[in-house]
Amino acid sequence: MQKRHLLVAAAAALVAGMLPAAAQTFPSRPVTMIIPFAAGGPTDVVARIVAESMSKALGQAIVIENVAGAGGTTGSTRLTTAQPDGHTIMIGHTGTHAASVALYPNLRYHPVNDFSPIGLVNTNAILLTAKKTLPPNNLTEFVAWLKANERTANNAHAGIGSVSHTTCLLLHAIIGVKPQSVPYRGTGPAMNDLVAGQVDYLCDQVVNVAPQVRAGTIKAFAVAQQSRNAALPDVPTTTEAGLPAYQVVVWNAMLAPKGTPEPVIAKLNEALRAALADPNVKARLTELGADLPEASLATPAGLRAFIEAEIAKWTPVIRAAGVTASN
Ligand code: ASP
């Protein structure tokens, strides 16, 4: 009996002793980054820019894997089953790691307890866009149109709980309407259908939207933030356009599976911060309209506290909207 205890203790000591060594050699092979939405959407675009720079700091390739579905909760669930050794990480966002708690009664993960946070990647403004043939030409006209066409208007989004879904829910709650919703596997494909005129409007991160607005293939009514967005200086803020109550900032965050060794998380965080300080990354993200996070949030502890606060912020908003997803 005593001998068995000794053996167990020796094995535990061996494993404990091996962890820092594993962290020292991390990453020993390419890192997989799960993106819980289709390619070509804002999460995917931001992730690819940051991953390219991070891979230089880590000395290994970062392979993007798009695991779309259920508003990003499918890809997030996938991460929780990955080996917690740092070789599989993900980019989540306001939807997958905050709004999902209230929206999915059977969510298979807890956004904080089942992950090891690495750091906040960026924040992003929401832009209200519409197909170019939609009759309204400004936000006031759009609100009137939506009220008059509530039963037939259709709102494209990236799945229940996605950012495009929840931020339009917020808009609907302010206006007092409940239009049709059309879910996609990401706002990349939703945007394609908006450009093709198959859906009426979309609340999306500026990152996915600026090129189409500049090209005139869609309309942009307002950006839901305090000041105009550098990527779209001609688009008014919601305050300027007459709907000051509609303000919403969303974010992307980098996470690893729960139990990933702390020295590995530290290495990933260092690489993330190096990427965010990379002038090329900064320039590309700014050009797309994304904002870099406060330094204190680009840390594991900062992100953990931030996600907890965001869950507390979004839960009552979603409960008040009376929406749930069945999964
Ligand atoms: N960020 C989008 C959303 O949640 C999805 C995407 O990146 O494709 O609406």
JSON list of C-alpha atoms in Angstrom, two decimals, residues 146-285:
[
{"chain": "A", "resi": 146, "resn": "LEU", "atom": "CA", "xyz": [-38.26, 48.77, -40.26]},
{"chain": "A", "resi": 147, "resn": "LYS", "atom": "CA", "xyz": [-41.28, 49.70, -38.17]},
{"chain": "A", "resi": 148, "resn": "ALA", "atom": "CA", "xyz": [-43.48, 49.73, -41.26]},
{"chain": "A", "resi": 149, "resn": "ASN", "atom": "CA", "xyz": [-42.06, 46.46, -42.65]},
{"chain": "A", "resi": 150, "resn": "GLU", "atom": "CA", "xyz": [-41.44, 44.54, -39.43]},
{"chain": "A", "resi": 151, "resn": "ARG", "atom": "CA", "xyz": [-43.15, 41.34, -40.62]},
{"chain": "A", "resi": 152, "resn": "THR", "atom": "CA", "xyz": [-41.33, 41.01, -43.93]},
{"chain": "A", "resi": 153, "resn": "ALA", "atom": "CA", "xyz": [-37.95, 42.66, -43.26]},
{"chain": "A", "resi": 154, "resn": "ASN", "atom": "CA", "xyz": [-35.16, 40.15, -42.93]},
{"chain": "A", "resi": 155, "resn": "ASN", "atom": "CA", "xyz": [-32.03, 40.51, -40.86]},
{"chain": "A", "resi": 156, "resn": "ALA", "atom": "CA", "xyz": [-28.99, 38.45, -41.86]},
{"chain": "A", "resi": 157, "resn": "HIS", "atom": "CA", "xyz": [-26.61, 37.33, -39.11]},
{"chain": "A", "resi": 158, "resn": "ALA", "atom": "CA", "xyz": [-23.91, 34.78, -38.32]},
{"chain": "A", "resi": 159, "resn": "GLY", "atom": "CA", "xyz": [-26.09, 32.46, -36.22]},
{"chain": "A", "resi": 160, "resn": "ILE", "atom": "CA", "xyz": [-27.92, 32.68, -32.89]},
{"chain": "A", "resi": 161, "resn": "GLY", "atom": "CA", "xyz": [-25.61, 34.34, -30.38]},
{"chain": "A", "resi": 162, "resn": "SER", "atom": "CA", "xyz": [-23.18, 35.73, -32.92]},
{"chain": "A", "resi": 163, "resn": "VAL", "atom": "CA", "xyz": [-22.18, 39.37, -32.71]},
{"chain": "A", "resi": 164, "resn": "SER", "atom": "CA", "xyz": [-24.24, 40.28, -35.76]},
{"chain": "A", "resi": 165, "resn": "HIS", "atom": "CA", "xyz": [-27.26, 38.61, -34.16]},
{"chain": "A", "resi": 166, "resn": "THR", "atom": "CA", "xyz": [-26.97, 40.08, -30.66]},
{"chain": "A", "resi": 167, "resn": "THR", "atom": "CA", "xyz": [-26.08, 43.59, -31.78]},
{"chain": "A", "resi": 168, "resn": "CYS", "atom": "CA", "xyz": [-29.10, 43.71, -34.11]},
{"chain": "A", "resi": 169, "resn": "LEU", "atom": "CA", "xyz": [-31.20, 42.32, -31.22]},
{"chain": "A", "resi": 170, "resn": "LEU", "atom": "CA", "xyz": [-30.12, 45.35, -29.26]},
{"chain": "A", "resi": 171, "resn": "LEU", "atom": "CA", "xyz": [-31.13, 47.61, -32.14]},
{"chain": "A", "resi": 172, "resn": "HIS", "atom": "CA", "xyz": [-34.52, 45.87, -32.42]},
{"chain": "A", "resi": 173, "resn": "ALA", "atom": "CA", "xyz": [-35.11, 46.26, -28.68]},
{"chain": "A", "resi": 174, "resn": "ILE", "atom": "CA", "xyz": [-34.41, 50.00, -28.94]},
{"chain": "A", "resi": 175, "resn": "ILE", "atom": "CA", "xyz": [-36.72, 50.42, -31.94]},
{"chain": "A", "resi": 176, "resn": "GLY", "atom": "CA", "xyz": [-39.35, 48.01, -30.57]},
{"chain": "A", "resi": 177, "resn": "VAL", "atom": "CA", "xyz": [-39.51, 45.54, -33.49]},
{"chain": "A", "resi": 178, "resn": "LYS", "atom": "CA", "xyz": [-39.07, 41.77, -33.96]},
{"chain": "A", "resi": 179, "resn": "PRO", "atom": "CA", "xyz": [-38.26, 41.15, -37.65]},
{"chain": "A", "resi": 180, "resn": "GLN", "atom": "CA", "xyz": [-37.36, 37.88, -39.41]},
{"chain": "A", "resi": 181, "resn": "SER", "atom": "CA", "xyz": [-33.86, 36.59, -38.83]},
{"chain": "A", "resi": 182, "resn": "VAL", "atom": "CA", "xyz": [-31.74, 34.71, -41.36]},
{"chain": "A", "resi": 183, "resn": "PRO", "atom": "CA", "xyz": [-28.78, 32.81, -39.85]},
{"chain": "A", "resi": 184, "resn": "TYR", "atom": "CA", "xyz": [-25.53, 32.10, -41.73]},
{"chain": "A", "resi": 185, "resn": "ARG", "atom": "CA", "xyz": [-22.31, 30.35, -40.71]},
{"chain": "A", "resi": 186, "resn": "GLY", "atom": "CA", "xyz": [-20.46, 33.64, -40.51]},
{"chain": "A", "resi": 187, "resn": "THR", "atom": "CA", "xyz": [-20.87, 37.18, -41.71]},
{"chain": "A", "resi": 188, "resn": "GLY", "atom": "CA", "xyz": [-18.63, 36.42, -44.70]},
{"chain": "A", "resi": 189, "resn": "PRO", "atom": "CA", "xyz": [-21.44, 34.42, -46.38]},
{"chain": "A", "resi": 190, "resn": "ALA", "atom": "CA", "xyz": [-24.10, 36.78, -44.93]},
{"chain": "A", "resi": 191, "resn": "MET", "atom": "CA", "xyz": [-22.31, 39.72, -46.55]},
{"chain": "A", "resi": 192, "resn": "ASN", "atom": "CA", "xyz": [-22.23, 37.90, -49.91]},
{"chain": "A", "resi": 193, "resn": "ASP", "atom": "CA", "xyz": [-26.01, 37.59, -49.78]},
{"chain": "A", "resi": 194, "resn": "LEU", "atom": "CA", "xyz": [-26.42, 41.21, -48.68]},
{"chain": "A", "resi": 195, "resn": "VAL", "atom": "CA", "xyz": [-24.37, 42.34, -51.67]},
{"chain": "A", "resi": 196, "resn": "ALA", "atom": "CA", "xyz": [-26.50, 40.06, -53.88]},
{"chain": "A", "resi": 197, "resn": "GLY", "atom": "CA", "xyz": [-29.63, 41.70, -52.43]},
{"chain": "A", "resi": 198, "resn": "GLN", "atom": "CA", "xyz": [-31.07, 38.49, -50.97]},
{"chain": "A", "resi": 199, "resn": "VAL", "atom": "CA", "xyz": [-31.36, 39.81, -47.41]},
{"chain": "A", "resi": 200, "resn": "ASP", "atom": "CA", "xyz": [-32.26, 43.30, -46.20]},
{"chain": "A", "resi": 201, "resn": "TYR", "atom": "CA", "xyz": [-29.81, 44.35, -43.51]},
{"chain": "A", "resi": 202, "resn": "LEU", "atom": "CA", "xyz": [-26.92, 43.27, -41.32]},
{"chain": "A", "resi": 203, "resn": "CYS", "atom": "CA", "xyz": [-25.30, 44.59, -38.13]},
{"chain": "A", "resi": 204, "resn": "ASP", "atom": "CA", "xyz": [-21.65, 43.72, -38.53]},
{"chain": "A", "resi": 205, "resn": "GLN", "atom": "CA", "xyz": [-18.20, 44.58, -37.35]},
{"chain": "A", "resi": 206, "resn": "VAL", "atom": "CA", "xyz": [-16.64, 47.34, -39.41]},
{"chain": "A", "resi": 207, "resn": "VAL", "atom": "CA", "xyz": [-13.83, 44.94, -40.36]},
{"chain": "A", "resi": 208, "resn": "ASN", "atom": "CA", "xyz": [-16.10, 42.92, -42.59]},
{"chain": "A", "resi": 209, "resn": "VAL", "atom": "CA", "xyz": [-17.89, 45.84, -44.05]},
{"chain": "A", "resi": 210, "resn": "ALA", "atom": "CA", "xyz": [-15.69, 48.79, -45.01]},
{"chain": "A", "resi": 211, "resn": "PRO", "atom": "CA", "xyz": [-14.58, 47.49, -48.45]},
{"chain": "A", "resi": 212, "resn": "GLN", "atom": "CA", "xyz": [-18.18, 46.93, -49.58]},
{"chain": "A", "resi": 213, "resn": "VAL", "atom": "CA", "xyz": [-19.31, 50.34, -48.29]},
{"chain": "A", "resi": 214, "resn": "ARG", "atom": "CA", "xyz": [-16.45, 52.06, -50.09]},
{"chain": "A", "resi": 215, "resn": "ALA", "atom": "CA", "xyz": [-17.26, 50.16, -53.27]},
{"chain": "A", "resi": 216, "resn": "GLY", "atom": "CA", "xyz": [-20.95, 51.14, -52.97]},
{"chain": "A", "resi": 217, "resn": "THR", "atom": "CA", "xyz": [-22.21, 47.56, -53.14]},
{"chain": "A", "resi": 218, "resn": "ILE", "atom": "CA", "xyz": [-24.12, 48.01, -49.86]},
{"chain": "A", "resi": 219, "resn": "LYS", "atom": "CA", "xyz": [-25.49, 50.96, -47.83]},
{"chain": "A", "resi": 220, "resn": "ALA", "atom": "CA", "xyz": [-24.13, 51.96, -44.42]},
{"chain": "A", "resi": 221, "resn": "PHE", "atom": "CA", "xyz": [-26.47, 53.94, -42.16]},
{"chain": "A", "resi": 222, "resn": "ALA", "atom": "CA", "xyz": [-24.43, 54.52, -39.00]},
{"chain": "A", "resi": 223, "resn": "VAL", "atom": "CA", "xyz": [-21.58, 53.30, -36.87]},
{"chain": "A", "resi": 224, "resn": "ALA", "atom": "CA", "xyz": [-22.70, 52.48, -33.31]},
{"chain": "A", "resi": 225, "resn": "GLN", "atom": "CA", "xyz": [-19.85, 54.18, -31.46]},
{"chain": "A", "resi": 226, "resn": "GLN", "atom": "CA", "xyz": [-19.03, 57.57, -29.94]},
{"chain": "A", "resi": 227, "resn": "SER", "atom": "CA", "xyz": [-16.83, 58.87, -32.72]},
{"chain": "A", "resi": 228, "resn": "ARG", "atom": "CA", "xyz": [-16.61, 58.17, -36.42]},
{"chain": "A", "resi": 229, "resn": "ASN", "atom": "CA", "xyz": [-14.60, 55.16, -37.51]},
{"chain": "A", "resi": 230, "resn": "ALA", "atom": "CA", "xyz": [-11.27, 55.87, -39.20]},
{"chain": "A", "resi": 231, "resn": "ALA", "atom": "CA", "xyz": [-11.97, 53.26, -41.89]},
{"chain": "A", "resi": 232, "resn": "LEU", "atom": "CA", "xyz": [-15.27, 54.94, -42.84]},
{"chain": "A", "resi": 233, "resn": "PRO", "atom": "CA", "xyz": [-15.00, 58.64, -42.03]},
{"chain": "A", "resi": 234, "resn": "ASP", "atom": "CA", "xyz": [-18.06, 59.54, -44.13]},
{"chain": "A", "resi": 235, "resn": "VAL", "atom": "CA", "xyz": [-20.44, 57.30, -42.18]},
{"chain": "A", "resi": 236, "resn": "PRO", "atom": "CA", "xyz": [-22.18, 59.14, -39.28]},
{"chain": "A", "resi": 237, "resn": "THR", "atom": "CA", "xyz": [-22.27, 57.86, -35.72]},
{"chain": "A", "resi": 238, "resn": "THR", "atom": "CA", "xyz": [-25.63, 56.70, -34.35]},
{"chain": "A", "resi": 239, "resn": "THR", "atom": "CA", "xyz": [-25.72, 59.87, -32.24]},
{"chain": "A", "resi": 240, "resn": "GLU", "atom": "CA", "xyz": [-25.23, 62.06, -35.30]},
{"chain": "A", "resi": 241, "resn": "ALA", "atom": "CA", "xyz": [-27.79, 60.01, -37.22]},
{"chain": "A", "resi": 242, "resn": "GLY", "atom": "CA", "xyz": [-30.49, 60.33, -34.54]},
{"chain": "A", "resi": 243, "resn": "LEU", "atom": "CA", "xyz": [-30.32, 57.09, -32.52]},
{"chain": "A", "resi": 244, "resn": "PRO", "atom": "CA", "xyz": [-27.85, 57.82, -29.68]},
{"chain": "A", "resi": 245, "resn": "ALA", "atom": "CA", "xyz": [-29.13, 54.91, -27.55]},
{"chain": "A", "resi": 246, "resn": "TYR", "atom": "CA", "xyz": [-27.60, 52.44, -30.01]},
{"chain": "A", "resi": 247, "resn": "GLN", "atom": "CA", "xyz": [-23.97, 52.15, -28.87]},
{"chain": "A", "resi": 248, "resn": "VAL", "atom": "CA", "xyz": [-22.17, 48.83, -28.93]},
{"chain": "A", "resi": 249, "resn": "VAL", "atom": "CA", "xyz": [-18.55, 47.78, -28.92]},
{"chain": "A", "resi": 250, "resn": "VAL", "atom": "CA", "xyz": [-17.63, 44.15, -29.55]},
{"chain": "A", "resi": 251, "resn": "TRP", "atom": "CA", "xyz": [-14.36, 42.28, -29.25]},
{"chain": "A", "resi": 252, "resn": "ASN", "atom": "CA", "xyz": [-12.26, 39.30, -30.27]},
{"chain": "A", "resi": 253, "resn": "ALA", "atom": "CA", "xyz": [-10.30, 37.33, -27.70]},
{"chain": "A", "resi": 254, "resn": "MET", "atom": "CA", "xyz": [-7.68, 34.59, -27.84]},
{"chain": "A", "resi": 255, "resn": "LEU", "atom": "CA", "xyz": [-8.19, 31.51, -25.67]},
{"chain": "A", "resi": 256, "resn": "ALA", "atom": "CA", "xyz": [-6.67, 28.08, -25.04]},
{"chain": "A", "resi": 257, "resn": "PRO", "atom": "CA", "xyz": [-8.30, 25.01, -23.47]},
{"chain": "A", "resi": 258, "resn": "LYS", "atom": "CA", "xyz": [-8.60, 24.94, -19.70]},
{"chain": "A", "resi": 259, "resn": "GLY", "atom": "CA", "xyz": [-5.52, 23.44, -18.05]},
{"chain": "A", "resi": 260, "resn": "THR", "atom": "CA", "xyz": [-3.00, 24.73, -20.58]},
{"chain": "A", "resi": 261, "resn": "PRO", "atom": "CA", "xyz": [0.24, 25.16, -18.55]},
{"chain": "A", "resi": 262, "resn": "GLU", "atom": "CA", "xyz": [0.80, 28.69, -17.35]},
{"chain": "A", "resi": 263, "resn": "PRO", "atom": "CA", "xyz": [4.28, 29.03, -18.98]},
{"chain": "A", "resi": 264, "resn": "VAL", "atom": "CA", "xyz": [2.73, 28.03, -22.34]},
{"chain": "A", "resi": 265, "resn": "ILE", "atom": "CA", "xyz": [-0.01, 30.65, -21.91]},
{"chain": "A", "resi": 266, "resn": "ALA", "atom": "CA", "xyz": [2.69, 33.19, -21.05]},
{"chain": "A", "resi": 267, "resn": "LYS", "atom": "CA", "xyz": [4.50, 32.35, -24.32]},
{"chain": "A", "resi": 268, "resn": "LEU", "atom": "CA", "xyz": [1.31, 32.67, -26.34]},
{"chain": "A", "resi": 269, "resn": "ASN", "atom": "CA", "xyz": [0.48, 35.96, -24.63]},
{"chain": "A", "resi": 270, "resn": "GLU", "atom": "CA", "xyz": [3.95, 37.30, -25.34]},
{"chain": "A", "resi": 271, "resn": "ALA", "atom": "CA", "xyz": [3.53, 36.38, -29.01]},
{"chain": "A", "resi": 272, "resn": "LEU", "atom": "CA", "xyz": [0.08, 38.00, -29.09]},
{"chain": "A", "resi": 273, "resn": "ARG", "atom": "CA", "xyz": [1.40, 41.23, -27.58]},
{"chain": "A", "resi": 274, "resn": "ALA", "atom": "CA", "xyz": [4.33, 41.19, -30.01]},
{"chain": "A", "resi": 275, "resn": "ALA", "atom": "CA", "xyz": [1.84, 40.87, -32.87]},
{"chain": "A", "resi": 276, "resn": "LEU", "atom": "CA", "xyz": [-0.29, 43.74, -31.55]},
{"chain": "A", "resi": 277, "resn": "ALA", "atom": "CA", "xyz": [2.84, 45.90, -31.32]},
{"chain": "A", "resi": 278, "resn": "ASP", "atom": "CA", "xyz": [3.91, 44.96, -34.86]},
{"chain": "A", "resi": 279, "resn": "PRO", "atom": "CA", "xyz": [3.53, 48.16, -36.98]},
{"chain": "A", "resi": 280, "resn": "ASN", "atom": "CA", "xyz": [2.32, 46.11, -39.93]},
{"chain": "A", "resi": 281, "resn": "VAL", "atom": "CA", "xyz": [-0.45, 44.45, -37.86]},
{"chain": "A", "resi": 282, "resn": "LYS", "atom": "CA", "xyz": [-1.41, 47.79, -36.31]},
{"chain": "A", "resi": 283, "resn": "ALA", "atom": "CA", "xyz": [-1.65, 49.41, -39.73]},
{"chain": "A", "resi": 284, "resn": "ARG", "atom": "CA", "xyz": [-3.69, 46.58, -41.26]},
{"chain": "A", "resi": 285, "resn": "LEU", "atom": "CA", "xyz": [-6.14, 46.38, -38.34]}
]
